[in-house]
Amino acid sequence: MTTPMLSQYHQIKREHPDKILMFRLGDFYEMFYDDAVIAARELDIVLTSRPTGNDTRIPMAGVPYHAVDTYLSKLLDKGYRIALCDQVEDARQAKGLVKRAVTRVVTPGTVIDSALLDDKRNNYIGCVVESEGSIGIALADASTGEFFAGEIHGKNSRETAIEELSRYAPSECLIPRSHEGRDFHLLLARNVATITPWEEWAYDTEAAYKSLCEHFKVNSLRGFDLEELKLGTKAAGALLTYLSKTQMTELQHITSIRRLHFGTGLIIDSSTRRNLELLKRASDGSTKGSLIWVLDVTQTSMGSRLLKKWLLNPLTDPDRINERLDAVEVLSCDPVMRGELRECLRQTYDIERIVGKLSYGTANARDLLCLATSLSLLPRIKQTVLKARAPLLVQLATSMPDTQQLAALILAAITDDPPATVTDGGIIRDGFHQEIDALRSASESGKDWIAQLEVSERERTQIRSLRVGYNKVFGYYIEVTKPNLHLVPPDYIRRQTLANAERFVTEKLKEYEEKVLGAESRLCELEYEVFCKLREEVCSHIPKFQAVAMAVAELDVLSTFAEIAVKYNYKRPEVDRSDVIEIRGGRHPVVERLLGEGEYVPNDTFMNSSDSRLLLITGPNMAGKSTYCRQVALITLMAQTGSFVPADAARIGVVDRIFTRVGAHDDLSMGQSTFMVEMTELSNILRNATDKSLIVLDEIGRGTSTYDGLAIAWAVTEYILDSIGAKTLFATHYRELVSIEDTHEGVRNHSVAIEKRGDELIFLRKMVKGPADGSYGIDVARLAGLPPSVVDRAFGILEVLERADRGKPERRPKRCQMTQLTFLQVQEHPIIEELRSINVMNITPVEAINILYDLQQKARRK
Ligand code: ADP
């Protein structure tokens, strides 16, 4: 690398210090210094070095330019921001060093190239600003043009902000530079996305307001319901500036901004989303085995994206839910209507993302054709849906603006199979533009003449092997092999000598060549011009396409719910403001699909806010407790999304939040132990649940000693019952807890039926009233294949422990006297230390009894 080029590199790099700079040199994008080191590590490419001209070498790594997208996507996945620097003048015309400039900036939240995006997922970018305990949030999807903003106030505003943001799973989140390094920054980085600190000035109240007004060409933001949202506006304005700086366009597809009202729908926090495996499986992150895997039979990418949004943002207003349910019912009862609608949807392209490309000026003729094909299906969709006796369907059909003229214009202008490039011609249909037709026929007649030339010249010269050909450098030529050169007529002009042939032209051939080539290049230019004009015309209708896209996506999701309901025999839930959750013959939508036909055992649920608000479910591992709890949560969530549910019948009184605390998973990467994670989640539940919430607790207190765990589980249960009153499903292996039913109103003991035939344990998967009659832990261990000697030994130890336990006085704590709990006192007793030091696995039953006897004596003496 020469020094001038290096200084050019440094100059450009200075403007993009926080990005990996990919610097185009020949056929490669090269990276230097730290960028090279990072790229080599992250992309698994070779790290080389390059001399700088003064005896030193600098690290360098490169990727071929034609494969750059693959590398970009890897870097984006890892959260890097990249600036691509290209030559911006023709090397042949450059005086001295070729001018280079950054032509594209890609960051995780601003990618728009289809090659780098998953079409079934929105790619959101968030922007956050915090001031005096309040938080402004803005979110946008640069590929579709969605844009919204809102504010969060009051206590726990940070937690709420993180929950709300993570519903949209943004891939990048902006914060003001002044927030850098603060706790909030770290919280966001840990829980939300890659953080990009952004210019302070962009968050300035006036600057932000102004940039929004300028973008939307309005005098005030009142029309967007944002007027009094100071922080929301700051965040939105800053986000818009960031997008226009990185995208380097006018962002025409961001036609509006919606106000987000946080906390209005059914709130599902991030651990619940993970525990209920809504979008992916908790264990390996795969879609298979998640709720979306069962439900997503959408026909369009727009529908697929909306379905995810709906599942993460279920409703709480029974009227709106029933509107959706009415629509699903009509579609599920009418297979012809559903079939016709879904067939039309199947042929509909991703209008939302085409609109994005239109706005970025990257839409090609194929995109326009896809748009037109989709738009021309609308009359059929409208006609089908308008017949439906469901107000929502009719409303969606009528909300679609008429775009038929535009569709017709595009179809008349663009050829049936246009190329992906827009500058090489072949785009505009015959008969659409006079001059194009004329040029095309001139070029074609010239080509015909040239095609004829071979025949006529062979005849004239009597050279049978004479050939007329074309190459890019010399244009058209007549080729004569060496042995025939003596037959070449005098009007042939020599152009090129090859090993065994010579190439000639004639005056006439040159004339026709000019005619053909001239016509062709003019044709390409003109086609491009006409295409751009058409594209501009189409661009001016972007808001209409967006309205169409929204309606199409919603119709797609509603018809998907109907399709699934019929396919898997789901039933319409009754959704109201009552205080019950009543499910007959409920099934877990995912486990049911993973098992063979008819293998899933349906179960009933009855909960209300008075005498049956906490179901305490006991039973051995593998009995089906977790599945049952999640099934209730999923059915409630699906009902509030507007979907039919896997049950024979269900009545769901809407809940305001669903909380789950399921299983034990370590969050070691974030420095938290299993127990800490568990307790953090639990405290979140206890602080935020209301009497309208649904709580699923699947084993709590396992990460600590038995007594600690039991004490926590006990206290939590009492607190939920006495102070919160939320509907709760609590699956636990602490059988001691079942006695809470005797001391507290509202608790119902349930268990999963087990049958023991001889040594064999049979899981009946049926939920029955009353507590489990044993814990069967060792039986399950036997099922899992533990060696028989270990199993026998375990049974022996169990017997001893149980016998000793029976000798103990009352273990049940008195109600509301948690400070006097016997086992809490025991825990502070020195005997606990002794107990801890005993290695139970290494002593015989007799030794155990002796130790116990000793301990008891000591305890009595104390
Ligand atoms: P637990 O929480 O009691 O340990 P799980 O809920 O994890 O048990 O269930 C264990 C397995 O039992 C599940 O993976 C599933 O395959 C099966 N299962 C659970 N419930 C049912 C049911 N109602 N019908 C059929 N199989 C079930």
PDB file of C-alpha atoms in Angstrom, residues 265-266 310 313-317 321 324 573 575 635-643 645 652-656 658:
ATOM      1  CA  GLY A 265     -51.862  -5.522  26.195  1.00  0.00           C
ATOM      2  CA  LEU A 266     -51.178  -8.818  27.905  1.00  0.00           C
ATOM      3  CA  TRP A 310     -49.453 -10.911  17.833  1.00  0.00           C
ATOM      4  CA  ASN A 313     -48.438  -8.820  22.199  1.00  0.00           C
ATOM      5  CA  PRO A 314     -51.735 -10.555  22.997  1.00  0.00           C
ATOM      6  CA  LEU A 315     -54.736  -8.387  23.831  1.00  0.00           C
ATOM      7  CA  THR A 316     -56.624  -7.800  27.041  1.00  0.00           C
ATOM      8  CA  ASP A 317     -59.764  -6.243  25.638  1.00  0.00           C
ATOM      9  CA  ILE A 321     -60.272 -10.451  20.974  1.00  0.00           C
ATOM     10  CA  ARG A 324     -60.640 -11.630  15.830  1.00  0.00           C
ATOM     11  CA  PRO A 573     -62.620 -20.080  23.449  1.00  0.00           C
ATOM     12  CA  VAL A 575     -63.233 -14.835  26.206  1.00  0.00           C
ATOM     13  CA  ILE A 635     -54.157 -21.783  25.973  1.00  0.00           C
ATOM     14  CA  THR A 636     -54.744 -18.501  27.821  1.00  0.00           C
ATOM     15  CA  LEU A 637     -52.198 -16.704  25.665  1.00  0.00           C
ATOM     16  CA  MET A 638     -53.561 -18.141  22.422  1.00  0.00           C
ATOM     17  CA  ALA A 639     -57.111 -17.203  23.395  1.00  0.00           C
ATOM     18  CA  GLN A 640     -56.059 -13.628  24.089  1.00  0.00           C
ATOM     19  CA  THR A 641     -54.262 -13.501  20.742  1.00  0.00           C
ATOM     20  CA  GLY A 642     -57.538 -14.286  19.019  1.00  0.00           C
ATOM     21  CA  SER A 643     -56.734 -17.874  18.126  1.00  0.00           C
ATOM     22  CA  VAL A 645     -57.310 -23.232  21.352  1.00  0.00           C
ATOM     23  CA  ILE A 652     -60.929 -17.513  29.603  1.00  0.00           C
ATOM     24  CA  GLY A 653     -61.423 -14.443  31.761  1.00  0.00           C
ATOM     25  CA  VAL A 654     -58.686 -12.186  30.380  1.00  0.00           C
ATOM     26  CA  VAL A 655     -55.482 -11.961  32.393  1.00  0.00           C
ATOM     27  CA  ASP A 656     -53.210  -8.912  32.465  1.00  0.00           C
ATOM     28  CA  ILE A 658     -48.513 -14.161  32.390  1.00  0.00           C
TER      29      ILE A 658
END
